Amino acid sequence: MITLSIDILEIGNTILSFIMFWIVYSFLFSIPVYLFSKLFLDEYISFPRILAATLVSGFASFYINGIIVYYSNYELYIYGIFLAFIIDLVSYKYIANVSWGAAFVIAIVAILLFAIFVFPFLLIMSGFAMGLKTFSGL
């Protein structure tokens, strides 16, 4: 019985850690998207709306691409990237309350920022995790 409660606490702690990481990540990722949008687009854009759009689009993109990768073994991942772009476009359009053109530009900037800053970090961390998995004999 004690082992079961510890396992439930560990699962809850993992989920809570993931949610906190996602909020901090979205906040840090929203800052350059907001600054670019504020400087180069002629529309009223607020930081809380950009943050909300980043939270929603990032979580939805992560969830959908995770499902696609899990069930298709990387065969349909290009469709997942296209679907993530559509999700980004729609979330920035309706949550940030901007025009379609501004939403398109913001979505492109968000994807470029992800490709420049976040994707290399994820590759390094996945390689590190694979190295740990190899060396520990798992």
Short mmCIF file of N, CA and C in Angstrom, two decimals:
data_model
loop_
_atom_site.label_atom_id
_atom_site.label_comp_id
_atom_site.label_asym_id
_atom_site.label_seq_id
_atom_site.Cartn_x
_atom_site.Cartn_y
_atom_site.Cartn_z
N MET A 1 0.82 -1.20 0.00
CA MET A 1 0.00 0.00 0.00
C MET A 1 0.85 1.25 0.00
N ILE A 2 1.95 1.22 0.74
CA ILE A 2 2.83 2.39 0.78
C ILE A 2 3.49 2.60 -0.57
N THR A 3 3.88 1.53 -1.22
CA THR A 3 4.52 1.64 -2.53
C THR A 3 3.56 2.27 -3.54
N LEU A 4 2.30 1.89 -3.48
CA LEU A 4 1.30 2.45 -4.39
C LEU A 4 1.16 3.95 -4.18
N SER A 5 1.11 4.40 -2.95
CA SER A 5 0.97 5.83 -2.69
C SER A 5 2.21 6.59 -3.11
N ILE A 6 3.37 6.01 -2.96
CA ILE A 6 4.59 6.68 -3.40
C ILE A 6 4.60 6.77 -4.92
N ASP A 7 4.17 5.75 -5.62
CA ASP A 7 4.11 5.79 -7.07
C ASP A 7 3.13 6.86 -7.55
N ILE A 8 2.01 6.98 -6.90
CA ILE A 8 1.03 8.01 -7.28
C ILE A 8 1.61 9.40 -7.04
N LEU A 9 2.32 9.57 -5.93
CA LEU A 9 2.96 10.86 -5.66
C LEU A 9 4.04 11.17 -6.69
N GLU A 10 4.79 10.17 -7.11
CA GLU A 10 5.82 10.39 -8.13
C GLU A 10 5.20 10.77 -9.46
N ILE A 11 4.11 10.12 -9.82
CA ILE A 11 3.42 10.46 -11.06
C ILE A 11 2.87 11.88 -10.99
N GLY A 12 2.25 12.23 -9.87
CA GLY A 12 1.74 13.59 -9.70
C GLY A 12 2.84 14.63 -9.73
N ASN A 13 3.97 14.31 -9.11
CA ASN A 13 5.11 15.22 -9.12
C ASN A 13 5.65 15.39 -10.54
N THR A 14 5.70 14.33 -11.30
CA THR A 14 6.17 14.41 -12.68
C THR A 14 5.23 15.26 -13.53
N ILE A 15 3.94 15.06 -13.37
CA ILE A 15 2.97 15.86 -14.13
C ILE A 15 3.04 17.32 -13.74
N LEU A 16 3.14 17.59 -12.45
CA LEU A 16 3.25 18.97 -11.98
C LEU A 16 4.54 19.63 -12.48
N SER A 17 5.64 18.88 -12.48
CA SER A 17 6.91 19.41 -13.00
C SER A 17 6.79 19.72 -14.48
N PHE A 18 6.13 18.84 -15.24
CA PHE A 18 5.95 19.09 -16.67
C PHE A 18 5.11 20.34 -16.91
N ILE A 19 4.05 20.52 -16.15
CA ILE A 19 3.20 21.70 -16.31
C ILE A 19 3.97 22.97 -15.97
N MET A 20 4.72 22.95 -14.89
CA MET A 20 5.52 24.12 -14.52
C MET A 20 6.58 24.43 -15.57
N PHE A 21 7.24 23.39 -16.08
CA PHE A 21 8.23 23.59 -17.13
C PHE A 21 7.57 24.19 -18.36
N TRP A 22 6.38 23.70 -18.71
CA TRP A 22 5.68 24.19 -19.90
C TRP A 22 5.30 25.67 -19.75
N ILE A 23 4.88 26.07 -18.58
CA ILE A 23 4.52 27.47 -18.36
C ILE A 23 5.75 28.36 -18.45
N VAL A 24 6.85 27.96 -17.82
CA VAL A 24 8.08 28.75 -17.87
C VAL A 24 8.63 28.80 -19.30
N TYR A 25 8.62 27.66 -19.99
CA TYR A 25 9.07 27.61 -21.37
C TYR A 25 8.22 28.52 -22.25
N SER A 26 6.92 28.47 -22.09
CA SER A 26 6.04 29.31 -22.91
C SER A 26 6.25 30.79 -22.61
N PHE A 27 6.48 31.11 -21.35
CA PHE A 27 6.73 32.50 -20.99
C PHE A 27 8.02 33.00 -21.66
N LEU A 28 9.09 32.21 -21.54
CA LEU A 28 10.36 32.63 -22.14
C LEU A 28 10.28 32.65 -23.67
N PHE A 29 9.54 31.74 -24.25
CA PHE A 29 9.40 31.68 -25.70
C PHE A 29 8.50 32.80 -26.21
N SER A 30 7.56 33.27 -25.38
CA SER A 30 6.64 34.33 -25.80
C SER A 30 7.30 35.69 -25.87
N ILE A 31 8.35 35.89 -25.10
CA ILE A 31 8.99 37.21 -25.07
C ILE A 31 9.53 37.62 -26.43
N PRO A 32 10.36 36.81 -27.12
CA PRO A 32 10.83 37.25 -28.44
C PRO A 32 9.71 37.31 -29.49
N VAL A 33 8.72 36.42 -29.37
CA VAL A 33 7.60 36.48 -30.31
C VAL A 33 6.83 37.78 -30.12
N TYR A 34 6.61 38.16 -28.87
CA TYR A 34 5.91 39.41 -28.57
C TYR A 34 6.72 40.63 -29.05
N LEU A 35 8.01 40.63 -28.75
CA LEU A 35 8.83 41.78 -29.16
C LEU A 35 8.87 41.93 -30.68
N PHE A 36 9.00 40.81 -31.39
CA PHE A 36 8.96 40.89 -32.85
C PHE A 36 7.62 41.40 -33.34
N SER A 37 6.55 40.88 -32.77
CA SER A 37 5.21 41.29 -33.18
C SER A 37 4.96 42.76 -32.90
N LYS A 38 5.41 43.22 -31.75
CA LYS A 38 5.21 44.61 -31.36
C LYS A 38 6.03 45.56 -32.22
N LEU A 39 7.24 45.16 -32.59
CA LEU A 39 8.11 46.04 -33.37
C LEU A 39 7.77 46.08 -34.85
N PHE A 40 7.40 44.95 -35.44
CA PHE A 40 7.29 44.87 -36.89
C PHE A 40 5.88 44.78 -37.44
N LEU A 41 4.89 44.59 -36.60
CA LEU A 41 3.51 44.50 -37.09
C LEU A 41 2.73 45.71 -36.61
N ASP A 42 1.79 46.16 -37.41
CA ASP A 42 1.05 47.38 -37.11
C ASP A 42 -0.26 47.12 -36.38
N GLU A 43 -0.32 46.11 -35.56
CA GLU A 43 -1.56 45.79 -34.87
C GLU A 43 -1.35 45.86 -33.37
N TYR A 44 -2.44 46.05 -32.65
CA TYR A 44 -2.36 46.06 -31.20
C TYR A 44 -2.20 44.61 -30.73
N ILE A 45 -1.08 44.35 -30.09
CA ILE A 45 -0.78 43.00 -29.61
C ILE A 45 -0.39 43.11 -28.15
N SER A 46 -1.01 42.30 -27.30
CA SER A 46 -0.67 42.32 -25.89
C SER A 46 0.11 41.06 -25.51
N PHE A 47 0.96 41.20 -24.53
CA PHE A 47 1.78 40.06 -24.10
C PHE A 47 0.95 38.92 -23.51
N PRO A 48 -0.07 39.18 -22.69
CA PRO A 48 -0.85 38.05 -22.16
C PRO A 48 -1.54 37.23 -23.27
N ARG A 49 -1.98 37.88 -24.32
CA ARG A 49 -2.60 37.14 -25.43
C ARG A 49 -1.57 36.31 -26.20
N ILE A 50 -0.39 36.88 -26.41
CA ILE A 50 0.68 36.11 -27.07
C ILE A 50 1.09 34.93 -26.19
N LEU A 51 1.17 35.14 -24.88
CA LEU A 51 1.51 34.06 -23.96
C LEU A 51 0.45 32.96 -24.00
N ALA A 52 -0.81 33.33 -23.98
CA ALA A 52 -1.89 32.34 -24.04
C ALA A 52 -1.87 31.57 -25.35
N ALA A 53 -1.64 32.29 -26.45
CA ALA A 53 -1.58 31.63 -27.76
C ALA A 53 -0.40 30.68 -27.83
N THR A 54 0.73 31.07 -27.24
CA THR A 54 1.90 30.21 -27.23
C THR A 54 1.66 28.97 -26.38
N LEU A 55 1.01 29.14 -25.23
CA LEU A 55 0.68 28.00 -24.39
C LEU A 55 -0.22 27.01 -25.12
N VAL A 56 -1.27 27.52 -25.73
CA VAL A 56 -2.24 26.65 -26.42
C VAL A 56 -1.62 26.00 -27.65
N SER A 57 -0.97 26.78 -28.49
CA SER A 57 -0.42 26.21 -29.72
C SER A 57 0.72 25.25 -29.43
N GLY A 58 1.55 25.58 -28.45
CA GLY A 58 2.64 24.67 -28.11
C GLY A 58 2.15 23.36 -27.55
N PHE A 59 1.18 23.41 -26.65
CA PHE A 59 0.66 22.18 -26.07
C PHE A 59 -0.06 21.34 -27.13
N ALA A 60 -0.87 21.98 -27.96
CA ALA A 60 -1.59 21.24 -28.99
C ALA A 60 -0.63 20.63 -30.00
N SER A 61 0.37 21.39 -30.41
CA SER A 61 1.36 20.88 -31.36
C SER A 61 2.14 19.71 -30.76
N PHE A 62 2.54 19.86 -29.51
CA PHE A 62 3.28 18.80 -28.82
C PHE A 62 2.43 17.54 -28.72
N TYR A 63 1.17 17.69 -28.35
CA TYR A 63 0.28 16.56 -28.18
C TYR A 63 0.01 15.85 -29.51
N ILE A 64 -0.31 16.61 -30.54
CA ILE A 64 -0.61 16.01 -31.84
C ILE A 64 0.61 15.35 -32.45
N ASN A 65 1.76 16.03 -32.41
CA ASN A 65 2.98 15.42 -32.95
C ASN A 65 3.40 14.20 -32.15
N GLY A 66 3.18 14.23 -30.84
CA GLY A 66 3.47 13.06 -30.02
C GLY A 66 2.63 11.87 -30.41
N ILE A 67 1.35 12.10 -30.65
CA ILE A 67 0.46 11.01 -31.08
C ILE A 67 0.88 10.49 -32.45
N ILE A 68 1.20 11.39 -33.36
CA ILE A 68 1.60 10.97 -34.71
C ILE A 68 2.89 10.15 -34.65
N VAL A 69 3.87 10.61 -33.90
CA VAL A 69 5.13 9.88 -33.80
C VAL A 69 4.94 8.55 -33.10
N TYR A 70 4.11 8.53 -32.07
CA TYR A 70 3.90 7.29 -31.32
C TYR A 70 3.23 6.21 -32.18
N TYR A 71 2.24 6.61 -32.97
CA TYR A 71 1.48 5.62 -33.72
C TYR A 71 2.00 5.36 -35.13
N SER A 72 2.84 6.26 -35.68
CA SER A 72 3.24 6.05 -37.07
C SER A 72 4.72 5.79 -37.23
N ASN A 73 5.48 5.86 -36.16
CA ASN A 73 6.90 5.57 -36.23
C ASN A 73 7.62 6.52 -37.20
N TYR A 74 7.37 7.79 -37.07
CA TYR A 74 8.00 8.89 -37.81
C TYR A 74 7.62 8.96 -39.30
N GLU A 75 6.71 8.15 -39.77
CA GLU A 75 6.34 8.18 -41.18
C GLU A 75 5.48 9.38 -41.52
N LEU A 76 4.60 9.78 -40.63
CA LEU A 76 3.69 10.89 -40.89
C LEU A 76 4.10 12.19 -40.20
N TYR A 77 5.36 12.28 -39.77
CA TYR A 77 5.78 13.43 -38.98
C TYR A 77 5.71 14.73 -39.78
N ILE A 78 5.91 14.68 -41.09
CA ILE A 78 5.82 15.91 -41.90
C ILE A 78 4.39 16.45 -41.88
N TYR A 79 3.41 15.56 -41.82
CA TYR A 79 2.02 16.01 -41.69
C TYR A 79 1.79 16.63 -40.31
N GLY A 80 2.45 16.09 -39.31
CA GLY A 80 2.35 16.66 -37.98
C GLY A 80 2.94 18.06 -37.91
N ILE A 81 4.03 18.29 -38.62
CA ILE A 81 4.62 19.62 -38.66
C ILE A 81 3.67 20.59 -39.37
N PHE A 82 3.07 20.16 -40.46
CA PHE A 82 2.10 21.00 -41.17
C PHE A 82 0.89 21.28 -40.28
N LEU A 83 0.41 20.27 -39.58
CA LEU A 83 -0.72 20.45 -38.68
C LEU A 83 -0.36 21.37 -37.52
N ALA A 84 0.87 21.28 -37.03
CA ALA A 84 1.33 22.18 -35.96
C ALA A 84 1.35 23.62 -36.46
N PHE A 85 1.75 23.83 -37.71
CA PHE A 85 1.74 25.18 -38.26
C PHE A 85 0.32 25.72 -38.35
N ILE A 86 -0.62 24.89 -38.77
CA ILE A 86 -2.02 25.32 -38.85
C ILE A 86 -2.54 25.65 -37.45
N ILE A 87 -2.18 24.83 -36.46
CA ILE A 87 -2.61 25.10 -35.08
C ILE A 87 -2.01 26.42 -34.60
N ASP A 88 -0.73 26.64 -34.88
CA ASP A 88 -0.10 27.92 -34.52
C ASP A 88 -0.82 29.09 -35.18
N LEU A 89 -1.10 28.95 -36.45
CA LEU A 89 -1.75 30.02 -37.21
C LEU A 89 -3.12 30.35 -36.62
N VAL A 90 -3.92 29.34 -36.36
CA VAL A 90 -5.27 29.56 -35.84
C VAL A 90 -5.21 30.09 -34.40
N SER A 91 -4.31 29.57 -33.59
CA SER A 91 -4.25 30.05 -32.21
C SER A 91 -3.78 31.49 -32.14
N TYR A 92 -2.80 31.87 -32.94
CA TYR A 92 -2.37 33.27 -32.93
C TYR A 92 -3.44 34.17 -33.52
N LYS A 93 -4.20 33.68 -34.50
CA LYS A 93 -5.25 34.49 -35.10
C LYS A 93 -6.36 34.79 -34.09
N TYR A 94 -6.85 33.76 -33.42
CA TYR A 94 -8.03 33.94 -32.59
C TYR A 94 -7.70 34.30 -31.13
N ILE A 95 -6.62 33.79 -30.60
CA ILE A 95 -6.29 34.12 -29.21
C ILE A 95 -5.61 35.48 -29.12
N ALA A 96 -4.66 35.75 -30.02
CA ALA A 96 -3.97 37.05 -30.00
C ALA A 96 -4.80 38.14 -30.67
N ASN A 97 -5.87 37.75 -31.34
CA ASN A 97 -6.80 38.69 -31.97
C ASN A 97 -6.09 39.60 -32.99
N VAL A 98 -5.42 38.97 -33.95
CA VAL A 98 -4.74 39.70 -35.01
C VAL A 98 -5.31 39.25 -36.35
N SER A 99 -4.87 39.90 -37.41
CA SER A 99 -5.34 39.52 -38.75
C SER A 99 -4.66 38.23 -39.19
N TRP A 100 -5.16 37.67 -40.30
CA TRP A 100 -4.57 36.43 -40.81
C TRP A 100 -3.13 36.64 -41.25
N GLY A 101 -2.84 37.77 -41.85
CA GLY A 101 -1.47 38.06 -42.28
C GLY A 101 -0.51 38.16 -41.11
N ALA A 102 -0.94 38.87 -40.06
CA ALA A 102 -0.10 38.98 -38.86
C ALA A 102 0.05 37.63 -38.17
N ALA A 103 -1.02 36.85 -38.14
CA ALA A 103 -0.94 35.52 -37.54
C ALA A 103 0.02 34.63 -38.31
N PHE A 104 0.01 34.74 -39.63
CA PHE A 104 0.93 33.97 -40.47
C PHE A 104 2.38 34.35 -40.16
N VAL A 105 2.65 35.64 -40.08
CA VAL A 105 4.01 36.10 -39.80
C VAL A 105 4.44 35.66 -38.39
N ILE A 106 3.55 35.79 -37.42
CA ILE A 106 3.88 35.39 -36.05
C ILE A 106 4.13 33.88 -35.98
N ALA A 107 3.34 33.09 -36.69
CA ALA A 107 3.53 31.64 -36.69
C ALA A 107 4.87 31.27 -37.33
N ILE A 108 5.24 31.94 -38.42
CA ILE A 108 6.53 31.68 -39.05
C ILE A 108 7.67 32.05 -38.10
N VAL A 109 7.56 33.20 -37.44
CA VAL A 109 8.59 33.63 -36.49
C VAL A 109 8.69 32.64 -35.33
N ALA A 110 7.55 32.17 -34.83
CA ALA A 110 7.56 31.20 -33.73
C ALA A 110 8.23 29.89 -34.14
N ILE A 111 7.96 29.44 -35.35
CA ILE A 111 8.57 28.20 -35.83
C ILE A 111 10.08 28.40 -36.04
N LEU A 112 10.48 29.55 -36.56
CA LEU A 112 11.91 29.83 -36.73
C LEU A 112 12.62 29.91 -35.38
N LEU A 113 12.00 30.57 -34.42
CA LEU A 113 12.60 30.63 -33.09
C LEU A 113 12.72 29.24 -32.47
N PHE A 114 11.70 28.41 -32.68
CA PHE A 114 11.76 27.04 -32.18
C PHE A 114 12.90 26.28 -32.84
N ALA A 115 13.03 26.45 -34.17
CA ALA A 115 14.07 25.73 -34.90
C ALA A 115 15.47 26.20 -34.49
N ILE A 116 15.61 27.48 -34.18
CA ILE A 116 16.93 28.02 -33.84
C ILE A 116 17.32 27.72 -32.40
N PHE A 117 16.40 27.89 -31.46
CA PHE A 117 16.75 27.80 -30.04
C PHE A 117 16.35 26.49 -29.37
N VAL A 118 15.16 26.01 -29.63
CA VAL A 118 14.64 24.89 -28.85
C VAL A 118 15.01 23.55 -29.47
N PHE A 119 14.90 23.41 -30.78
CA PHE A 119 15.14 22.13 -31.42
C PHE A 119 16.57 21.61 -31.19
N PRO A 120 17.62 22.45 -31.34
CA PRO A 120 18.96 21.94 -31.02
C PRO A 120 19.11 21.49 -29.57
N PHE A 121 18.46 22.20 -28.64
CA PHE A 121 18.49 21.81 -27.24
C PHE A 121 17.84 20.44 -27.05
N LEU A 122 16.70 20.21 -27.72
CA LEU A 122 16.04 18.92 -27.61
C LEU A 122 16.88 17.80 -28.21
N LEU A 123 17.58 18.08 -29.30
CA LEU A 123 18.46 17.07 -29.89
C LEU A 123 19.61 16.72 -28.95
N ILE A 124 20.20 17.75 -28.35
CA ILE A 124 21.30 17.51 -27.41
C ILE A 124 20.81 16.70 -26.21
N MET A 125 19.66 17.08 -25.68
CA MET A 125 19.13 16.37 -24.51
C MET A 125 18.73 14.94 -24.85
N SER A 126 18.17 14.71 -26.03
CA SER A 126 17.80 13.34 -26.40
C SER A 126 19.05 12.49 -26.62
N GLY A 127 20.10 13.08 -27.19
CA GLY A 127 21.36 12.36 -27.33
C GLY A 127 21.98 12.05 -25.98
N PHE A 128 21.87 12.99 -25.06
CA PHE A 128 22.38 12.77 -23.71
C PHE A 128 21.60 11.65 -23.02
N ALA A 129 20.28 11.66 -23.19
CA ALA A 129 19.45 10.63 -22.59
C ALA A 129 19.74 9.26 -23.21
N MET A 130 19.96 9.23 -24.51
CA MET A 130 20.29 7.96 -25.16
C MET A 130 21.65 7.46 -24.68
N GLY A 131 22.59 8.39 -24.45
CA GLY A 131 23.89 7.98 -23.92
C GLY A 131 23.77 7.42 -22.52
N LEU A 132 22.95 8.03 -21.70
CA LEU A 132 22.73 7.50 -20.36
C LEU A 132 22.08 6.12 -20.42
N LYS A 133 21.14 6.00 -21.34
CA LYS A 133 20.45 4.72 -21.47
C LYS A 133 21.42 3.64 -21.94
N THR A 134 22.34 4.00 -22.82
CA THR A 134 23.32 3.03 -23.33
C THR A 134 24.31 2.63 -22.24
N PHE A 135 24.79 3.60 -21.48
CA PHE A 135 25.81 3.31 -20.49
C PHE A 135 25.26 2.63 -19.25
N SER A 136 24.01 2.83 -18.94
CA SER A 136 23.47 2.21 -17.72
C SER A 136 23.01 0.79 -17.96
N GLY A 137 23.00 0.36 -19.22
CA GLY A 137 22.63 -1.00 -19.53
C GLY A 137 21.14 -1.25 -19.55
N LEU A 138 20.35 -0.18 -19.71
CA LEU A 138 18.89 -0.33 -19.73
C LEU A 138 18.42 -0.84 -21.05
#
